[in-house]
Coordinates of C-alpha atoms in Angstrom, one line a residue:
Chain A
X1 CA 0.0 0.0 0.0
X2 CA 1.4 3.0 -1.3
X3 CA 1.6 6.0 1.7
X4 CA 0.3 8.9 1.4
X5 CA 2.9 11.5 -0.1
X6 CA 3.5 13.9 2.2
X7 CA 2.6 17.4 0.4
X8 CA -0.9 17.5 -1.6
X9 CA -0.4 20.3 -3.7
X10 CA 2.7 22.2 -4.5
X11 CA 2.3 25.7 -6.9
X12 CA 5.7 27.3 -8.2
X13 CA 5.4 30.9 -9.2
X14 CA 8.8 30.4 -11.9
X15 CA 9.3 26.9 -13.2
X16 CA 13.4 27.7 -14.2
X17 CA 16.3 26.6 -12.7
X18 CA 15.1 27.1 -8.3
X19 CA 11.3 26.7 -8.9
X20 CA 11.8 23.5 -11.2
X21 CA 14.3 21.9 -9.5
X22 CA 12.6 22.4 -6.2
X23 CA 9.6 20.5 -8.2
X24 CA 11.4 17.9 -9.3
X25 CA 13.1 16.8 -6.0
X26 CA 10.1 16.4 -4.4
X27 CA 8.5 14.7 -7.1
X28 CA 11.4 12.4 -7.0
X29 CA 11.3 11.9 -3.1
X30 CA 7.5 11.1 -4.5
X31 CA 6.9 14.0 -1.4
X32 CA 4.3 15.7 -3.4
X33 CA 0.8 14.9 -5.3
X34 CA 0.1 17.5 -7.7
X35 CA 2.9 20.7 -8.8
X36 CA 1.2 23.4 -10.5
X37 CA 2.9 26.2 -12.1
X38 CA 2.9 29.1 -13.1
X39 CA 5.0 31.7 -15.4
X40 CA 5.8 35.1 -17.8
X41 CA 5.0 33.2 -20.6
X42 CA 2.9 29.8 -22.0
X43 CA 6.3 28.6 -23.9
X44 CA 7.9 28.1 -20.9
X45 CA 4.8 26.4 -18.9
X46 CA 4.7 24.1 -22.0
X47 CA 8.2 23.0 -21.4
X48 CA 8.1 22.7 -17.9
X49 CA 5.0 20.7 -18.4
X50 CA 7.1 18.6 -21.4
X51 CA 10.1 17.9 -19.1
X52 CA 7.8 16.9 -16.2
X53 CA 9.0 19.7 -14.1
X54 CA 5.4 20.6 -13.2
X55 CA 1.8 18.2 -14.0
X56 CA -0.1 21.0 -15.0
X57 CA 0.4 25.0 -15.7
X58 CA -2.0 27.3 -13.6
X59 CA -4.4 29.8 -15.5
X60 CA -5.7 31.4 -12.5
X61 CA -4.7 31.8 -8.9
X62 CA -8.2 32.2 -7.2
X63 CA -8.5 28.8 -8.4
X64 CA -5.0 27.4 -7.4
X65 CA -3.9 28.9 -4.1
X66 CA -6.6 27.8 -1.7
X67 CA -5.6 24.4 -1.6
X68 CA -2.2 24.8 -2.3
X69 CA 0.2 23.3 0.7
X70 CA 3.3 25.6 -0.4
X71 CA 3.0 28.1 -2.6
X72 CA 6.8 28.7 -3.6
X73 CA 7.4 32.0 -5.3
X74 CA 10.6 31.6 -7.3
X75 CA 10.8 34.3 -9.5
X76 CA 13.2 37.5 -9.6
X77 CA 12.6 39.5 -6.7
X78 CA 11.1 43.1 -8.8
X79 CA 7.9 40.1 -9.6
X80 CA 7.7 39.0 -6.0
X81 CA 5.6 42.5 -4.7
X82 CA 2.8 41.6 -7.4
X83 CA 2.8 38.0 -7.3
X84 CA 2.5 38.0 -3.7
X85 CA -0.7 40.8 -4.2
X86 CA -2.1 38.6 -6.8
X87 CA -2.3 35.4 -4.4
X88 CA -3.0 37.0 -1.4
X89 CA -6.8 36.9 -1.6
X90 CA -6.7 33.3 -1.9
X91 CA -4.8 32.2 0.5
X92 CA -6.3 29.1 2.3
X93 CA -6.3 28.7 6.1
X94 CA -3.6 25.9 5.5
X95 CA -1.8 27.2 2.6
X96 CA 1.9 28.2 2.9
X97 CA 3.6 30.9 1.0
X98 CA 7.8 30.8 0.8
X99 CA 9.9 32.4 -1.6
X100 CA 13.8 31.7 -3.4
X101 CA 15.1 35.4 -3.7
X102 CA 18.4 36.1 -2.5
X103 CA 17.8 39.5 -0.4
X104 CA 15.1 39.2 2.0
X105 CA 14.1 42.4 4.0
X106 CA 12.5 44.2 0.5
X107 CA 10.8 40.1 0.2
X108 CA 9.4 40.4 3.6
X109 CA 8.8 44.4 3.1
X110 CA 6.5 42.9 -0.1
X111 CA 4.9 40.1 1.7
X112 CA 3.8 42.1 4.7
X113 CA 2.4 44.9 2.6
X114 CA 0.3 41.9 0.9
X115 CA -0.3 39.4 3.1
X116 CA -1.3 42.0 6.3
X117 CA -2.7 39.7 8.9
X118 CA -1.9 36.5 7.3
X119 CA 1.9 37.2 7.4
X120 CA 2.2 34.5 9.9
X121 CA 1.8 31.9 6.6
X122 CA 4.5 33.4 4.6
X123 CA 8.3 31.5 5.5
X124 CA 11.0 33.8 3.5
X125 CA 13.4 31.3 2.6
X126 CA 16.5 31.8 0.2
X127 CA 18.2 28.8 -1.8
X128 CA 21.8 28.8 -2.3
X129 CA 22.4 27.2 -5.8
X130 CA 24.2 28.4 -8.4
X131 CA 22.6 30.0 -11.8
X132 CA 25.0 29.6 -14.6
X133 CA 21.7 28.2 -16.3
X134 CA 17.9 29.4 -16.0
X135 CA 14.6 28.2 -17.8
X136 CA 13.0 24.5 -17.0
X137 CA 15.6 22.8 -18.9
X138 CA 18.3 23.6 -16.6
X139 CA 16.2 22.6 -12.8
X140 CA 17.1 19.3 -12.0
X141 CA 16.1 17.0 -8.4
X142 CA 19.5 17.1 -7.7
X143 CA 20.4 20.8 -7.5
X144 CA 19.8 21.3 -4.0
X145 CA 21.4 18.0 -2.9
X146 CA 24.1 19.0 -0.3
X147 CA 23.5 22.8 -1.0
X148 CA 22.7 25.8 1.8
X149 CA 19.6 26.7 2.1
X150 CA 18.4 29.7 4.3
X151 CA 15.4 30.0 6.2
X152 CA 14.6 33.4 7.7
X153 CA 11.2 33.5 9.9
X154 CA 9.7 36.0 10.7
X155 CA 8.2 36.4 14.5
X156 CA 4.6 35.4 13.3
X157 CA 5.3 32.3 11.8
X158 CA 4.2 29.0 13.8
X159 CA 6.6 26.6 14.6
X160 CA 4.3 24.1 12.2
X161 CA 4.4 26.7 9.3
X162 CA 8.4 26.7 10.0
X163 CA 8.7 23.0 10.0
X164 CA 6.9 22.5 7.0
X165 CA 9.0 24.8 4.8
X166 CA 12.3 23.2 6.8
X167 CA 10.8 19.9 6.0
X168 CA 10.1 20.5 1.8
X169 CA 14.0 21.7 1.7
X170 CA 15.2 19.0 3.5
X171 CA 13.5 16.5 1.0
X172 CA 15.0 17.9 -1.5
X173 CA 18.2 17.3 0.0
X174 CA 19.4 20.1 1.3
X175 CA 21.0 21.5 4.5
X176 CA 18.9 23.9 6.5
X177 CA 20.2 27.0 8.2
X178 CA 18.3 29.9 10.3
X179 CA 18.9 33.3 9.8
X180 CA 17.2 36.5 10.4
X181 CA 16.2 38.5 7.2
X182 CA 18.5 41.7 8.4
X183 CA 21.3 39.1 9.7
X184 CA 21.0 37.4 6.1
X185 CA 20.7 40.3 4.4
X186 CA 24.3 41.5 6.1
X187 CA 25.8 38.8 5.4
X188 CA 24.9 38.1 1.9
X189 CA 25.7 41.6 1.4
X190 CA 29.7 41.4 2.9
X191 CA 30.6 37.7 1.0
X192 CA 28.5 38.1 -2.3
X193 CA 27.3 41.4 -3.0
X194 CA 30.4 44.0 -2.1
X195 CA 32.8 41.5 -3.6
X196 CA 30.8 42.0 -7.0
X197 CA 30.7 45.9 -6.2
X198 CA 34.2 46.0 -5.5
X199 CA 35.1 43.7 -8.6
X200 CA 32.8 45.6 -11.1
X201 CA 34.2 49.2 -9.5
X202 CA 38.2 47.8 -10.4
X203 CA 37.5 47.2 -13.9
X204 CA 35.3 50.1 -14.5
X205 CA 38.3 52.5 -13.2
X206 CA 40.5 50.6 -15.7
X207 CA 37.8 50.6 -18.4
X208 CA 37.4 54.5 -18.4
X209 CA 41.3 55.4 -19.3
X210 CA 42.5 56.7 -22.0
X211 CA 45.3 54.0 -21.7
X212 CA 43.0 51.3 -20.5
X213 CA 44.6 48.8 -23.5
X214 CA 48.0 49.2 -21.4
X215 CA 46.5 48.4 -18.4
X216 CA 44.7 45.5 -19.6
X217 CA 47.7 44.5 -20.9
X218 CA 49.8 43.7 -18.4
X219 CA 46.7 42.2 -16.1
X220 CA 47.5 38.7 -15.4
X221 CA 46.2 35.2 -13.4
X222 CA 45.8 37.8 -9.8
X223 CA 43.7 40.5 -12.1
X224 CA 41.7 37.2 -13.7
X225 CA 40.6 36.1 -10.6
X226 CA 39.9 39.3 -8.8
X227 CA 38.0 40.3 -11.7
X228 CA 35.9 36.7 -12.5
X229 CA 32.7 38.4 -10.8
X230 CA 32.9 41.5 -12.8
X231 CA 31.5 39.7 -15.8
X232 CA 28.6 39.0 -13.9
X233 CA 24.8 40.5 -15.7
X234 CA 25.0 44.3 -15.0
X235 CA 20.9 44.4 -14.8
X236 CA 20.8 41.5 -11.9
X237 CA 23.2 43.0 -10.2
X238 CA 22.0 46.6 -11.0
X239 CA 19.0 44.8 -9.1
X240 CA 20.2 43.1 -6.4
X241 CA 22.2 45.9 -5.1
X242 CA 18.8 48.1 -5.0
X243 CA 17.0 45.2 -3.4
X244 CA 19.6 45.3 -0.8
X245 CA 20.5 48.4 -0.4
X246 CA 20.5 49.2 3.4
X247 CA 22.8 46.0 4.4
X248 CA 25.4 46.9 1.5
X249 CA 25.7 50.7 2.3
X250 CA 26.7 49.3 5.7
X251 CA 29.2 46.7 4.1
X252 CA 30.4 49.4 1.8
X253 CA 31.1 51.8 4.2
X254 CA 32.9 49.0 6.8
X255 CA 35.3 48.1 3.8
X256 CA 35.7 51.7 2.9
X257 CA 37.3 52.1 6.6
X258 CA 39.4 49.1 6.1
X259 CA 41.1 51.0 2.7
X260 CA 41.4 54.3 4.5
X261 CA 43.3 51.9 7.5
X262 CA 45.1 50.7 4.9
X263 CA 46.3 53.8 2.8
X264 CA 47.2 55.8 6.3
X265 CA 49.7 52.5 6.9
X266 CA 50.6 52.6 3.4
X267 CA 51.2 56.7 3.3
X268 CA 53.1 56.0 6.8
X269 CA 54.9 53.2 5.1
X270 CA 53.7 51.2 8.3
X271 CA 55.0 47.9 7.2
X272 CA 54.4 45.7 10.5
X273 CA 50.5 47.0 10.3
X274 CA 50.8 46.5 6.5
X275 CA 51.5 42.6 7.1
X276 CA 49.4 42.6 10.2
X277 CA 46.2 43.3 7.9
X278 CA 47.9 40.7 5.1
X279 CA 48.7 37.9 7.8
X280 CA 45.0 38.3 9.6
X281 CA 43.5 37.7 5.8
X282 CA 45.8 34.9 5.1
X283 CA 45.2 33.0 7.9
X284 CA 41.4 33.0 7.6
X285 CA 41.5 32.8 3.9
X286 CA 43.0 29.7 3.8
X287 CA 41.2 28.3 6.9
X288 CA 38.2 29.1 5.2
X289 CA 39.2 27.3 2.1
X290 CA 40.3 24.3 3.7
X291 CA 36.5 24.3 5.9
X292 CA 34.7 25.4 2.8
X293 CA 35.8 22.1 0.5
X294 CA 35.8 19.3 3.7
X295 CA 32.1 20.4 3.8
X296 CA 32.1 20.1 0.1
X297 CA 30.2 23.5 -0.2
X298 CA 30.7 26.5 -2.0
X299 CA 33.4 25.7 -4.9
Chain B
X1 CA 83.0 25.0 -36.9
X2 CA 80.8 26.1 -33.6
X3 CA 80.0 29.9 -33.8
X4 CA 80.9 31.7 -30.9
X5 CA 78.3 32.6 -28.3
X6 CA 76.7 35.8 -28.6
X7 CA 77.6 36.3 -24.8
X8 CA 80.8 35.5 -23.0
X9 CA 80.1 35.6 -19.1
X10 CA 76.7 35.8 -17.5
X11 CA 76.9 36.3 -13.4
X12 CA 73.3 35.9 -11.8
X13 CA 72.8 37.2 -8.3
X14 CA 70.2 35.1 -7.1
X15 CA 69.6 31.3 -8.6
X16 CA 66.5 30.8 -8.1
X17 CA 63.2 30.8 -10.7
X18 CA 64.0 33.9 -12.3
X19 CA 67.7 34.1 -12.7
X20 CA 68.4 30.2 -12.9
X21 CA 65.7 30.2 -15.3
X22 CA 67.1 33.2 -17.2
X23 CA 70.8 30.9 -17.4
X24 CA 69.2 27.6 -18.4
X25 CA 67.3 29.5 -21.3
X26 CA 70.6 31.4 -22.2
X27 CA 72.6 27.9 -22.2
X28 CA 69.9 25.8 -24.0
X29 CA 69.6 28.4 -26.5
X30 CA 73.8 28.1 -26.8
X31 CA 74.3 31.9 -26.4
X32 CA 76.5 32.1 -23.3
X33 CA 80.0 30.5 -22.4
X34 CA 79.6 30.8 -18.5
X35 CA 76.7 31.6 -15.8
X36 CA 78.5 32.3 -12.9
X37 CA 76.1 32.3 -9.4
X38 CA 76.4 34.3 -6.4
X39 CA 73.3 33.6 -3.8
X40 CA 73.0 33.8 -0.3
X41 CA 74.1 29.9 1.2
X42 CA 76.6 27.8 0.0
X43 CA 73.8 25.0 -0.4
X44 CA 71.8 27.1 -3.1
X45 CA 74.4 27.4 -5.0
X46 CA 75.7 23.7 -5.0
X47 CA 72.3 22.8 -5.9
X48 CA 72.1 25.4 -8.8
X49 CA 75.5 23.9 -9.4
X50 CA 74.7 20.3 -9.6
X51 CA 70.9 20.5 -11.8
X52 CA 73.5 22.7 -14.6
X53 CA 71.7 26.3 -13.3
X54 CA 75.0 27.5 -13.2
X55 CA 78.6 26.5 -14.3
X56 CA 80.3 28.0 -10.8
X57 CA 79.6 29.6 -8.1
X58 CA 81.2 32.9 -7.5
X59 CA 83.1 34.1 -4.3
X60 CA 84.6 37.4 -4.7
X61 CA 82.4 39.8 -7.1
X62 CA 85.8 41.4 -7.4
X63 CA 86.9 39.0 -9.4
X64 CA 83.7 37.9 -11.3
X65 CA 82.4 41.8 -12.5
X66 CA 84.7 43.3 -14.5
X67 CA 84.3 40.3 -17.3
X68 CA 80.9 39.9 -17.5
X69 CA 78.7 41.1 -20.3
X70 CA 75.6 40.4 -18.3
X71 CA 74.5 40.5 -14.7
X72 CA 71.2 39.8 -13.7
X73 CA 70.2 40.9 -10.3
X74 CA 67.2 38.4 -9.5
X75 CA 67.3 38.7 -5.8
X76 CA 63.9 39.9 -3.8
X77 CA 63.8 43.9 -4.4
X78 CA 65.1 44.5 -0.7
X79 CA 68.4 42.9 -1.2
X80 CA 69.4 44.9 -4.7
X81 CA 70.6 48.1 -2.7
X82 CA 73.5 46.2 -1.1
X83 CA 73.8 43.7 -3.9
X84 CA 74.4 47.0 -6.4
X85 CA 77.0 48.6 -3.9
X86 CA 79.0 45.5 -4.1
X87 CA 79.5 45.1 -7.3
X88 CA 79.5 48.7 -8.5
X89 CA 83.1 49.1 -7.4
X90 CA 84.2 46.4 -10.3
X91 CA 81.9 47.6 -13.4
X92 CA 84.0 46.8 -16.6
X93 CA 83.7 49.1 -19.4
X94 CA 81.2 46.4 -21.0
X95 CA 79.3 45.1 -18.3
X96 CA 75.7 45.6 -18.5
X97 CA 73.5 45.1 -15.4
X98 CA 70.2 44.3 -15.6
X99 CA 67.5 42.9 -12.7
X100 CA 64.3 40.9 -12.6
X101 CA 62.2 43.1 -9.7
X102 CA 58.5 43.6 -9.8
X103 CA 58.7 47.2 -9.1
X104 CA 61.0 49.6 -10.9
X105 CA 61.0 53.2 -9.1
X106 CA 63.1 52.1 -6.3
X107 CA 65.3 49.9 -8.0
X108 CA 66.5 52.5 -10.2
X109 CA 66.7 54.9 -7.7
X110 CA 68.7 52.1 -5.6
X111 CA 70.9 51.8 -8.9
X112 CA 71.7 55.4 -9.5
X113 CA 72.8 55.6 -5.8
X114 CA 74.9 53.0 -6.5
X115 CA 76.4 53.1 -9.9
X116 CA 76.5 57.0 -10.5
X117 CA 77.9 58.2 -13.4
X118 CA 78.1 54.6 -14.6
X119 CA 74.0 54.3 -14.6
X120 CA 73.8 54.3 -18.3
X121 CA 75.2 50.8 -17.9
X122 CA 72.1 49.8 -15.7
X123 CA 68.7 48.5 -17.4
X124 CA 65.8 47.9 -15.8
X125 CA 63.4 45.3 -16.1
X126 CA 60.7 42.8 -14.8
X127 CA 60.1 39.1 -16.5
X128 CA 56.6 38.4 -15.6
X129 CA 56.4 34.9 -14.6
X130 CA 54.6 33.1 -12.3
X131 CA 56.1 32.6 -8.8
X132 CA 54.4 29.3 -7.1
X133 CA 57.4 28.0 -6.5
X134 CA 61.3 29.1 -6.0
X135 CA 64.9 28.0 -5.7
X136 CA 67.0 26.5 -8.7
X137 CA 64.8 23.2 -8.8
X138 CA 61.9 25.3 -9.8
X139 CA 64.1 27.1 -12.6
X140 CA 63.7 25.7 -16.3
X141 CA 64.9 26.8 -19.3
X142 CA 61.1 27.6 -20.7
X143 CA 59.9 29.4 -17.9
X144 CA 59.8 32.8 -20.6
X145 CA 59.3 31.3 -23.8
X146 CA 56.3 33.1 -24.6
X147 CA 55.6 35.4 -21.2
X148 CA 56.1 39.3 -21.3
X149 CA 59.5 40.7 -19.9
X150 CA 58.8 44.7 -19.6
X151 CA 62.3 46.5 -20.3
X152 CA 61.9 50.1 -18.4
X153 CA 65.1 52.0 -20.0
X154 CA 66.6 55.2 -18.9
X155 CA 67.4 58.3 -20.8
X156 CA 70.9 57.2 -19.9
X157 CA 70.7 53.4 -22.0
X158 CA 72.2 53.9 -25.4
X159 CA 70.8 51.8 -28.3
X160 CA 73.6 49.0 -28.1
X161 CA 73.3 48.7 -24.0
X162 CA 69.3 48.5 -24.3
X163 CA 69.3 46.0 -27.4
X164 CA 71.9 43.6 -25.6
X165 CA 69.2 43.3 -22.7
X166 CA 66.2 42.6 -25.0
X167 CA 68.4 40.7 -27.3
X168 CA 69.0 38.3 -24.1
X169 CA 65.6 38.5 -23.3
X170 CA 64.3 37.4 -26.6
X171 CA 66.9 34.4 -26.7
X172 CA 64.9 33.6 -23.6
X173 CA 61.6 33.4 -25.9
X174 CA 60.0 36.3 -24.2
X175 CA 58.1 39.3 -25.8
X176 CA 59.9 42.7 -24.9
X177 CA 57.5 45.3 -24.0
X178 CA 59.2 48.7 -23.0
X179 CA 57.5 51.4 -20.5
X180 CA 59.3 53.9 -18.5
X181 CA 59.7 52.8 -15.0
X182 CA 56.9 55.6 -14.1
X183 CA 54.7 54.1 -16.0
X184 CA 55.8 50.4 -15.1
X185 CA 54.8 51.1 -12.0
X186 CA 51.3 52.6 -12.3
X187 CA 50.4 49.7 -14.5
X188 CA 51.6 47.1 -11.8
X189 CA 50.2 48.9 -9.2
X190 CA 46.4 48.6 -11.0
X191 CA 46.4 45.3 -12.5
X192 CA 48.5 43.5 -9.5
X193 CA 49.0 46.0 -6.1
X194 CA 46.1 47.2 -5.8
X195 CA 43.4 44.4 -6.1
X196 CA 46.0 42.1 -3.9
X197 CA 45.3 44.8 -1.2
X198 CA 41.5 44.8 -1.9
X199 CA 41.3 41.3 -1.5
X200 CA 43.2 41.3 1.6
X201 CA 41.1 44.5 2.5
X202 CA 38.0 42.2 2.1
X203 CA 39.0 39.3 4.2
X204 CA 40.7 41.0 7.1
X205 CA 37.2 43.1 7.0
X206 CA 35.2 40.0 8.1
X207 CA 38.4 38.2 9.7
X208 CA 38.3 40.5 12.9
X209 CA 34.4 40.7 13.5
X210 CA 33.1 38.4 16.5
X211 CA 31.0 36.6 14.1
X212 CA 33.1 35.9 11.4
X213 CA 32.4 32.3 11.4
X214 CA 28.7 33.1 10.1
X215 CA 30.1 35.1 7.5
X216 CA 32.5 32.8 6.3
X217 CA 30.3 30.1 6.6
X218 CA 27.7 31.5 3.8
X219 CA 30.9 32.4 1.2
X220 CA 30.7 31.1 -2.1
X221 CA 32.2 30.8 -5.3
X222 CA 33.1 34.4 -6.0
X223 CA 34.1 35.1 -2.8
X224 CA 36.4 31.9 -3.6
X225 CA 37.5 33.7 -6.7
X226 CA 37.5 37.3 -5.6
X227 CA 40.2 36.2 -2.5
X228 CA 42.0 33.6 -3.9
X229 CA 44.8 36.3 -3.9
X230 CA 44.8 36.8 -0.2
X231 CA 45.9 33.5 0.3
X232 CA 49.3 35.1 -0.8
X233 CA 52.2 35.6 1.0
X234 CA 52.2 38.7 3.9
X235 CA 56.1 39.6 4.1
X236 CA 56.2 39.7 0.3
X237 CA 53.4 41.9 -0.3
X238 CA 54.5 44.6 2.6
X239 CA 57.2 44.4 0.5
X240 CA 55.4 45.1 -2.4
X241 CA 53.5 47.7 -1.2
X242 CA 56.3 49.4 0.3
X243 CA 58.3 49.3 -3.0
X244 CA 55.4 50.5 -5.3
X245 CA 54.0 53.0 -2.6
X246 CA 54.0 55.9 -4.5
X247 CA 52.1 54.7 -7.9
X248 CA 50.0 52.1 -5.2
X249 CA 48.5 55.2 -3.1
X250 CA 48.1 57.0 -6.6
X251 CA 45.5 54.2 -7.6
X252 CA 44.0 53.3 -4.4
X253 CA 42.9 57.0 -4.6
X254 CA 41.9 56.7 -7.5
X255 CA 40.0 53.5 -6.6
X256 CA 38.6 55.1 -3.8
X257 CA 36.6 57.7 -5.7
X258 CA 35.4 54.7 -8.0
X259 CA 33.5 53.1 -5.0
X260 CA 32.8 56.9 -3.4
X261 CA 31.1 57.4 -7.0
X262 CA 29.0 54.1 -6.3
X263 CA 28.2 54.6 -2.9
X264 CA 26.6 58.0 -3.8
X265 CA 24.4 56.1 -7.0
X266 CA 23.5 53.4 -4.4
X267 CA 22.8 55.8 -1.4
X268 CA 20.3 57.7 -3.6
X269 CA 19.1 54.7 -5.4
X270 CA 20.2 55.6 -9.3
X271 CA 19.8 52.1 -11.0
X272 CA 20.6 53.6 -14.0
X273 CA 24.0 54.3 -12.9
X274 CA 24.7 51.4 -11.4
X275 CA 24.0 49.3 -14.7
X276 CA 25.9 51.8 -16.5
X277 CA 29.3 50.9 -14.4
X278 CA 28.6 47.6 -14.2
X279 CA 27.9 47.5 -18.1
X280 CA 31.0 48.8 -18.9
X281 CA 33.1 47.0 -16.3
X282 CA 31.3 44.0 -17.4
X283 CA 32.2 44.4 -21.4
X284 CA 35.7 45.4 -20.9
X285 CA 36.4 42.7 -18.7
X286 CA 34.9 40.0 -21.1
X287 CA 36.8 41.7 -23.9
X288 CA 40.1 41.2 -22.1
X289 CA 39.6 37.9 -21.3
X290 CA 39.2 37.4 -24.5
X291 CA 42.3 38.5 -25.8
X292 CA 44.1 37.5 -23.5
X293 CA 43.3 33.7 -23.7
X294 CA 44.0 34.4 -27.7
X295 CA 47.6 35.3 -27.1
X296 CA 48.0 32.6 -24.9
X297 CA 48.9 35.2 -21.5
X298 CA 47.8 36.1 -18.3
X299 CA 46.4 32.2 -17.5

């Protein structure tokens, strides 16, 4: 006798690489009866609905959400304001609403400005997988498998609601930390988006020379490195650094205090506080590096 | 009948990568007679003895200088002071000295303290080869075939002292690029200083807070990229930065009003300028990767 699977329905708001993938692990974990979807455009519900990534695309959410059991909204975070004012009217007494974005206090900003009373069911969560790929073709069951992902409640959500959003992640394989959205936000914003900032700022400064060609000319496997991030998409990251603005003003201005450190020792030609600074960054760099691959994350 | 060598005697102070790689390429390329080696133990120099680095080792530089068409001084930066007061003394009327350091201002300021009216003899330059590893067992004779060497002549060099250099050079298989040392040094400091003290900047940032493990713990792949230079070695980049000071303040201020520029688009919110920087660094970085993996440098 087959038991019953643990989720009845699932809906995905975005049916690329985080909503589809999170589909497709719990289909494969046979966690989940029905995944409905939903997306921009009907060529892209068609192929999720092809590839099995979802059973059947949505046409209207007053028809969908009220017996949803998660609702995951998994689209850029500019759609998540309307998407969550779209849904809210329907939410059922049981329904649970969580998110994939990768800032969360503009998320939970959006959700409490939709939801109102009913913020209690919404569980801002944030998936740490990368995104070299996007669309349904590229979500796959396995793409969570071993990965971070980041729950940040709020103080209305139950510890049911909680659990259940823990539980759906950890079905699909992956490993479950708690955050709150500011603390997230912070930290997200001082080892992801400053590095980017910092790397984009480096080449623009370069870029805008006369000379730039003699610059660029000499850069070698040190510049390469630095500069891997600053090929990232200018628009997402144009996007991300609004979304989280506050938290990287704060990280910006932090590192900005570090350099001016830095140049006084420099100007003073402080070397003992010159290798101080090098020697503290060493020592954590490469003690992070040896943690970060025995856990097998972040490479 | 074997044609003569285009050089006679080669002395290398230092026998390590770069000047034990400099007389293997010389001698597989049959254009020198000797490679004499002074270093600082007797074991480095029986080693660079024994795997053919060098023919001899030297004892007296009073007895080794006066010969010699070329001497390469390929010690760190911070011995070439002394090293250039010891041998000045003993300049024959065709020795040519020539160096392998990363920064060029104080080296030739070193040189002109030490050699005088005899500087026209001295020509600067800096092979740019990788450094992972060092002493005469890392040396090979192909270490340059293909790599840049920057020449950084004075107004002192005449034609036949500067060719001789790049002529040795280029028997080495390197590309000769020439800047003046001025402008050796700004570029150095941009595309190499400066973003090894930004990454180190970044690190030591989160390194000292009381919750750096949380931090740490949520860094990914570009923070892996974007640090993978402060992994690098503390004593040798106070050096460095202590060598390069001038032209490394000169473009961390200039750096500085980069991110003060971004700050003030993020602080009031200007997406537009934001994409615009990114945009730019974004296309100039993607157009210098790819020339630079087309000539085969900078990997």
């Amino acid at each position: 006798m087959a038991s019953q699977p643990e989720f009845g329905k699932i809906v995905v708001f975005g049916t690329g690489l985080i909503g589809g993938s999170f589909a497709l692990a719990l289909k494969e974990a046979d966690a989940v009866e029905e995944v409905v979807g939903f997306g921009r455009t009907p060529a892209t519900l068609k192929a999720a609905q092809e590839l099995l990534v979802i059973d059947r695309a949505g046409i209207n959410p007053a028809h969908e959400i009220g017996d949803a059991d998660i609702v995951l909204v998994a689209t850029p975070v500019a759609q998540m304001p309307e998407i969550f004012s779209r849904i809210a009217p329907y939410l059922g007494p049981d329904t649970i609403v969580t998110d994939g974005g990768s800032t969360k206090g503009d998320v939970v900003a959006a959700a409490r400005a939709a939801f109102g009373d009913k913020i209690g069911q919404f569980v801002p969560a944030h998936p740490i997988a990368g995104a070299e790929n996007s669309g349904p073709a590229a979500a796959h069951g396995n793409l969570y498998r071993g990965k971070k992902v980041v729950v940040t409640p709020l103080p209305e959500n139950s510890d049911e609601v909680l659990d259940r959003v823990k539980r759906a992640w950890a079905l699909c394989g992956a490993d479950i930390y708690e955050l709150s959205p500011e603390m997230h936000d912070r930290v997200f914003a001082a080892v992801s988006h400053l590095p980017h900032l910092l790397s984009f700022a480096l080449v623009h400064d370069l870029a805008v020379r006369d000379d730039a060609d003699l610059f660029f000319t000499f850069a070698a496997s040190g510049f390469r490195d630095f500069t891997r991030i600053a090929a990232s998409h200018p628009e997402m990251w144009r996007d991300i650094s609004l979304a989280n603005r506050a938290a990287l003003l704060g990280e910006l201005d932090s590192y900005r205090r570090q350099l001016d450190d830095l140049r006084d020792a420099l100007a003073a030609a402080d070397g003992s506080r010159l290798e101080e600074v090098f020697g503290i960054a060493r020592r954590a760099r490469r003690e992070w590096d040896g943690s970060a691959r025995r856990e097998g994350g972040g490479l």
